[in-house]
Amino acid sequence: MKSASRSASSPFFSSALTGAPPIGGISKRSFDILVALAALVVLSPIFVLIMALVKYSDGGSVFYGHRRIGYNGSMFQCLKFRTMAENGDTVLQQYFEQNPAAHEEWRATRKLQDDPRVTVVGTVLRKLSLDELPQLINILRGEMSIVGPRPVVEDELELYEASAVYYLQTRPGLTGLWQVSGRNDVSYSARIEFDTHYVRNWSLAADLVIVARTIPAVCMSRGSY
């Protein structure tokens, strides 16, 4: 569900909005559509299998949508196969109360290496990055791209500071330079540098290289949790 709404709660966020068209233009968008359609067709049996596993693991919903920031500040629901318990917010808060160090890890990286919310099936899906396959639908909707920065929430974009303008110049990606360069094994500041470098130096050839590098990165589960 695409929305053109923008947040008015952060002066920094508002000042970072850009009126420039998405990087790559028609060539990047055409590449996105062709690859996303082909992937959905080829991976449809895996989609069905994962849907069954998620549904029957705990009886909850199959998909999960989280509100993220897209091109030029547009908000959209970033789709994933659900990998967490449906009462995840309560579980996380209780975990932070008992583990202050984990709370600091969350504040620094927005990730937890040992996340108490993740289900057994979800652990496997995350390790292989299969939970992100529904984002192929986001790509067909025009909300995401095959390659680009990973989609962020508003408080994460504020961490980008002046580099936020680069993030907002492109659609977020299913894969990207950060994902093939260590992912969660690198600092958040390094992630911002990767995203900025990607936008400033974009080319279709670079996208093809990143896609090619994604396959071994996923198979090796490098930086995934």
mmCIF file of C-alpha atoms in Angstrom:
data_model
loop_
_atom_site.group_PDB
_atom_site.id
_atom_site.type_symbol
_atom_site.label_atom_id
_atom_site.label_comp_id
_atom_site.label_asym_id
_atom_site.label_seq_id
_atom_site.Cartn_x
_atom_site.Cartn_y
_atom_site.Cartn_z
ATOM 1 C CA MET A 1 0.000 0.000 0.000
ATOM 2 C CA LYS A 2 1.814 3.058 -1.218
ATOM 3 C CA SER A 3 1.329 6.402 0.422
ATOM 4 C CA ALA A 4 2.646 9.821 -0.519
ATOM 5 C CA SER A 5 2.310 11.041 3.036
ATOM 6 C CA ARG A 6 5.356 12.464 4.802
ATOM 7 C CA SER A 7 6.212 12.881 8.444
ATOM 8 C CA ALA A 8 5.955 16.358 9.908
ATOM 9 C CA SER A 9 7.326 15.356 13.282
ATOM 10 C CA SER A 10 10.991 15.817 12.394
ATOM 11 C CA PRO A 11 12.359 19.115 10.990
ATOM 12 C CA PHE A 12 15.469 17.258 9.819
ATOM 13 C CA PHE A 13 13.390 14.725 7.903
ATOM 14 C CA SER A 14 11.434 17.462 6.151
ATOM 15 C CA SER A 15 14.594 19.325 5.150
ATOM 16 C CA ALA A 16 16.116 16.177 3.650
ATOM 17 C CA LEU A 17 13.326 15.616 1.101
ATOM 18 C CA THR A 18 14.435 15.854 -2.497
ATOM 19 C CA GLY A 19 12.536 16.641 -5.660
ATOM 20 C CA ALA A 20 14.979 14.793 -7.924
ATOM 21 C CA PRO A 21 13.680 11.742 -9.867
ATOM 22 C CA PRO A 22 14.797 8.296 -8.643
ATOM 23 C CA ILE A 23 18.298 7.371 -9.747
ATOM 24 C CA GLY A 24 18.494 5.076 -12.749
ATOM 25 C CA GLY A 25 15.330 6.271 -14.456
ATOM 26 C CA ILE A 26 13.594 3.977 -16.931
ATOM 27 C CA SER A 27 16.518 1.565 -17.276
ATOM 28 C CA LYS A 28 16.621 0.787 -13.541
ATOM 29 C CA ARG A 29 12.826 0.547 -13.288
ATOM 30 C CA SER A 30 12.639 -1.800 -16.300
ATOM 31 C CA PHE A 31 15.348 -3.982 -14.774
ATOM 32 C CA ASP A 32 13.401 -4.078 -11.499
ATOM 33 C CA ILE A 33 10.156 -5.191 -13.137
ATOM 34 C CA LEU A 34 11.742 -7.875 -15.305
ATOM 35 C CA VAL A 35 13.784 -9.391 -12.469
ATOM 36 C CA ALA A 36 10.933 -9.240 -9.937
ATOM 37 C CA LEU A 37 8.466 -10.924 -12.311
ATOM 38 C CA ALA A 38 10.955 -13.647 -13.249
ATOM 39 C CA ALA A 39 11.835 -14.258 -9.589
ATOM 40 C CA LEU A 40 8.177 -14.550 -8.552
ATOM 41 C CA VAL A 41 7.539 -17.137 -11.255
ATOM 42 C CA VAL A 42 10.657 -19.196 -10.520
ATOM 43 C CA LEU A 43 10.306 -18.993 -6.738
ATOM 44 C CA SER A 44 6.540 -19.546 -6.524
ATOM 45 C CA PRO A 45 6.918 -23.121 -5.134
ATOM 46 C CA ILE A 46 9.210 -21.799 -2.392
ATOM 47 C CA PHE A 47 6.686 -19.056 -1.636
ATOM 48 C CA VAL A 48 3.936 -21.634 -1.117
ATOM 49 C CA LEU A 49 6.162 -23.796 1.088
ATOM 50 C CA ILE A 50 7.224 -20.880 3.281
ATOM 51 C CA MET A 51 3.633 -19.690 3.623
ATOM 52 C CA ALA A 52 2.623 -23.130 4.872
ATOM 53 C CA LEU A 53 5.539 -23.339 7.318
ATOM 54 C CA VAL A 54 4.861 -19.898 8.801
ATOM 55 C CA LYS A 55 1.117 -20.486 9.072
ATOM 56 C CA TYR A 56 1.304 -23.894 10.693
ATOM 57 C CA SER A 57 4.231 -23.098 12.987
ATOM 58 C CA ASP A 58 2.066 -21.043 15.352
ATOM 59 C CA GLY A 59 -1.199 -20.381 13.533
ATOM 60 C CA GLY A 60 -0.486 -16.673 13.112
ATOM 61 C CA SER A 61 -0.442 -14.450 10.040
ATOM 62 C CA VAL A 62 1.843 -15.327 7.134
ATOM 63 C CA PHE A 63 2.927 -11.838 6.106
ATOM 64 C CA TYR A 64 4.105 -8.844 8.056
ATOM 65 C CA GLY A 65 4.173 -5.270 6.834
ATOM 66 C CA HIS A 66 6.278 -2.595 8.501
ATOM 67 C CA ARG A 67 6.025 1.115 7.732
ATOM 68 C CA ARG A 68 9.229 2.315 6.065
ATOM 69 C CA ILE A 69 10.536 5.375 4.247
ATOM 70 C CA GLY A 70 10.850 5.156 0.482
ATOM 71 C CA TYR A 71 11.904 7.407 -2.376
ATOM 72 C CA ASN A 72 11.532 11.117 -1.626
ATOM 73 C CA GLY A 73 10.066 10.389 1.808
ATOM 74 C CA SER A 74 7.014 8.395 0.672
ATOM 75 C CA MET A 75 5.848 5.894 3.290
ATOM 76 C CA PHE A 76 5.033 2.278 2.406
ATOM 77 C CA GLN A 77 4.409 -1.096 4.023
ATOM 78 C CA CYS A 78 7.597 -3.141 3.561
ATOM 79 C CA LEU A 79 6.475 -6.771 3.246
ATOM 80 C CA LYS A 80 8.105 -9.820 4.802
ATOM 81 C CA PHE A 81 7.205 -13.331 5.755
ATOM 82 C CA ARG A 82 6.448 -13.097 9.455
ATOM 83 C CA THR A 83 9.428 -14.307 11.485
ATOM 84 C CA MET A 84 8.457 -13.014 14.932
ATOM 85 C CA ALA A 85 5.878 -13.854 17.547
ATOM 86 C CA GLU A 86 2.762 -11.747 17.069
ATOM 87 C CA ASN A 87 3.141 -10.294 20.580
ATOM 88 C CA GLY A 88 6.704 -9.317 19.708
ATOM 89 C CA ASP A 89 6.573 -5.795 21.163
ATOM 90 C CA THR A 90 5.679 -7.149 24.608
ATOM 91 C CA VAL A 91 8.336 -9.848 24.390
ATOM 92 C CA LEU A 92 10.989 -7.306 23.381
ATOM 93 C CA GLN A 93 10.155 -4.863 26.154
ATOM 94 C CA GLN A 94 10.350 -7.603 28.778
ATOM 95 C CA TYR A 95 13.663 -8.759 27.310
ATOM 96 C CA PHE A 96 15.127 -5.228 27.489
ATOM 97 C CA GLU A 97 14.077 -4.897 31.124
ATOM 98 C CA GLN A 98 16.042 -8.049 31.930
ATOM 99 C CA ASN A 99 18.963 -7.381 29.542
ATOM 100 C CA PRO A 100 20.150 -3.729 29.530
ATOM 101 C CA ALA A 101 23.106 -4.605 27.307
ATOM 102 C CA ALA A 102 20.715 -5.868 24.641
ATOM 103 C CA HIS A 103 18.847 -2.567 24.838
ATOM 104 C CA GLU A 104 22.091 -0.719 24.124
ATOM 105 C CA GLU A 105 22.782 -3.033 21.181
ATOM 106 C CA TRP A 106 19.321 -2.208 19.825
ATOM 107 C CA ARG A 107 19.854 1.539 20.203
ATOM 108 C CA ALA A 108 23.159 1.355 18.348
ATOM 109 C CA THR A 109 22.245 -0.943 15.457
ATOM 110 C CA ARG A 110 18.451 -1.446 15.446
ATOM 111 C CA LYS A 111 19.238 -5.178 15.425
ATOM 112 C CA LEU A 112 19.671 -7.930 17.995
ATOM 113 C CA GLN A 113 21.904 -10.892 17.320
ATOM 114 C CA ASP A 114 19.760 -12.964 19.691
ATOM 115 C CA ASP A 115 16.284 -11.552 19.192
ATOM 116 C CA PRO A 116 13.765 -13.159 21.599
ATOM 117 C CA ARG A 117 10.852 -12.351 19.281
ATOM 118 C CA VAL A 118 12.042 -14.579 16.429
ATOM 119 C CA THR A 119 10.280 -17.919 15.960
ATOM 120 C CA VAL A 120 12.013 -21.201 15.116
ATOM 121 C CA VAL A 121 10.865 -21.020 11.489
ATOM 122 C CA GLY A 122 11.737 -17.327 11.454
ATOM 123 C CA THR A 123 15.320 -18.039 12.499
ATOM 124 C CA VAL A 124 15.841 -20.193 9.402
ATOM 125 C CA LEU A 125 14.102 -17.728 7.082
ATOM 126 C CA ARG A 126 16.211 -14.844 8.368
ATOM 127 C CA LYS A 127 19.448 -16.788 8.145
ATOM 128 C CA LEU A 128 18.782 -17.453 4.459
ATOM 129 C CA SER A 129 17.159 -14.024 3.860
ATOM 130 C CA LEU A 130 14.032 -15.817 2.631
ATOM 131 C CA ASP A 131 11.820 -13.665 4.848
ATOM 132 C CA GLU A 132 12.426 -10.756 2.470
ATOM 133 C CA LEU A 133 11.090 -12.448 -0.678
ATOM 134 C CA PRO A 134 7.645 -10.753 -0.429
ATOM 135 C CA GLN A 135 9.447 -7.483 -1.137
ATOM 136 C CA LEU A 136 9.351 -8.563 -4.774
ATOM 137 C CA ILE A 137 5.731 -7.373 -4.546
ATOM 138 C CA ASN A 138 6.917 -4.013 -3.213
ATOM 139 C CA ILE A 139 9.217 -3.814 -6.226
ATOM 140 C CA LEU A 140 6.383 -4.421 -8.701
ATOM 141 C CA ARG A 141 4.345 -1.743 -6.914
ATOM 142 C CA GLY A 142 7.159 0.736 -7.485
ATOM 143 C CA GLU A 143 7.900 1.121 -3.780
ATOM 144 C CA MET A 144 11.260 -0.666 -3.861
ATOM 145 C CA SER A 145 14.018 -1.639 -6.261
ATOM 146 C CA ILE A 146 16.024 -4.824 -6.734
ATOM 147 C CA VAL A 147 19.164 -2.936 -5.638
ATOM 148 C CA GLY A 148 19.351 0.032 -3.276
ATOM 149 C CA PRO A 149 19.692 0.999 0.379
ATOM 150 C CA ARG A 150 17.725 -1.166 2.781
ATOM 151 C CA PRO A 151 14.441 0.552 3.749
ATOM 152 C CA VAL A 152 14.588 2.420 7.049
ATOM 153 C CA VAL A 153 12.165 3.863 9.590
ATOM 154 C CA GLU A 154 12.143 7.570 10.392
ATOM 155 C CA ASP A 155 14.384 7.483 13.458
ATOM 156 C CA GLU A 156 16.975 5.533 11.454
ATOM 157 C CA LEU A 157 16.961 8.100 8.648
ATOM 158 C CA GLU A 158 17.857 10.763 11.196
ATOM 159 C CA LEU A 159 21.068 8.803 11.842
ATOM 160 C CA TYR A 160 22.016 9.516 8.212
ATOM 161 C CA GLU A 161 22.197 13.253 8.949
ATOM 162 C CA ALA A 162 23.398 15.059 5.785
ATOM 163 C CA SER A 163 23.601 11.740 3.908
ATOM 164 C CA ALA A 164 19.807 11.319 4.168
ATOM 165 C CA VAL A 165 19.428 13.255 0.937
ATOM 166 C CA TYR A 166 21.180 10.412 -0.892
ATOM 167 C CA TYR A 167 18.930 7.758 0.642
ATOM 168 C CA LEU A 168 15.870 9.730 -0.490
ATOM 169 C CA GLN A 169 17.086 9.906 -4.105
ATOM 170 C CA THR A 170 16.385 6.235 -4.777
ATOM 171 C CA ARG A 171 13.918 3.483 -4.017
ATOM 172 C CA PRO A 172 15.042 1.181 -1.187
ATOM 173 C CA GLY A 173 16.445 -2.144 -2.349
ATOM 174 C CA LEU A 174 15.830 -5.840 -1.790
ATOM 175 C CA THR A 175 19.601 -6.167 -1.886
ATOM 176 C CA GLY A 176 22.371 -3.603 -1.947
ATOM 177 C CA LEU A 177 25.981 -2.721 -1.340
ATOM 178 C CA TRP A 178 25.593 -3.031 2.455
ATOM 179 C CA GLN A 179 24.081 -6.518 2.197
ATOM 180 C CA VAL A 180 26.996 -7.851 0.143
ATOM 181 C CA SER A 181 29.628 -6.073 2.252
ATOM 182 C CA GLY A 182 29.074 -7.670 5.630
ATOM 183 C CA ARG A 183 25.510 -6.630 6.455
ATOM 184 C CA ASN A 184 24.981 -6.787 10.233
ATOM 185 C CA ASP A 185 28.693 -7.456 10.791
ATOM 186 C CA VAL A 186 29.509 -3.823 9.937
ATOM 187 C CA SER A 187 28.643 -0.682 11.911
ATOM 188 C CA TYR A 188 25.633 1.483 11.153
ATOM 189 C CA SER A 189 27.914 4.345 10.146
ATOM 190 C CA ALA A 190 29.539 2.016 7.588
ATOM 191 C CA ARG A 191 26.072 1.111 6.303
ATOM 192 C CA ILE A 192 25.358 4.812 5.730
ATOM 193 C CA GLU A 193 28.658 5.174 3.862
ATOM 194 C CA PHE A 194 27.780 2.198 1.640
ATOM 195 C CA ASP A 195 24.351 3.671 0.844
ATOM 196 C CA THR A 196 25.810 7.087 0.062
ATOM 197 C CA HIS A 197 28.513 5.610 -2.170
ATOM 198 C CA TYR A 198 25.919 3.518 -4.019
ATOM 199 C CA VAL A 199 23.703 6.489 -4.854
ATOM 200 C CA ARG A 200 26.553 8.803 -5.804
ATOM 201 C CA ASN A 201 28.120 6.195 -8.096
ATOM 202 C CA TRP A 202 25.062 4.379 -9.446
ATOM 203 C CA SER A 203 25.231 2.477 -12.730
ATOM 204 C CA LEU A 204 23.254 -0.443 -14.128
ATOM 205 C CA ALA A 205 26.508 -2.408 -14.341
ATOM 206 C CA ALA A 206 27.053 -1.840 -10.610
ATOM 207 C CA ASP A 207 23.532 -3.138 -9.916
ATOM 208 C CA LEU A 208 24.306 -6.298 -11.884
ATOM 209 C CA VAL A 209 27.511 -6.824 -9.893
ATOM 210 C CA ILE A 210 25.648 -6.420 -6.591
ATOM 211 C CA VAL A 211 22.967 -8.901 -7.689
ATOM 212 C CA ALA A 212 25.689 -11.396 -8.628
ATOM 213 C CA ARG A 213 27.423 -10.880 -5.259
ATOM 214 C CA THR A 214 24.131 -11.331 -3.406
ATOM 215 C CA ILE A 215 23.860 -15.015 -4.317
ATOM 216 C CA PRO A 216 27.042 -16.179 -2.514
ATOM 217 C CA ALA A 217 26.382 -13.722 0.346
ATOM 218 C CA VAL A 218 22.970 -15.297 0.955
ATOM 219 C CA CYS A 219 24.272 -18.853 0.573
ATOM 220 C CA MET A 220 27.013 -18.132 3.142
ATOM 221 C CA SER A 221 24.476 -16.355 5.419
ATOM 222 C CA ARG A 222 27.059 -13.611 5.883
ATOM 223 C CA GLY A 223 25.909 -11.092 8.466
ATOM 224 C CA SER A 224 22.355 -12.459 8.599
ATOM 225 C CA TYR A 225 20.408 -12.666 11.837
#
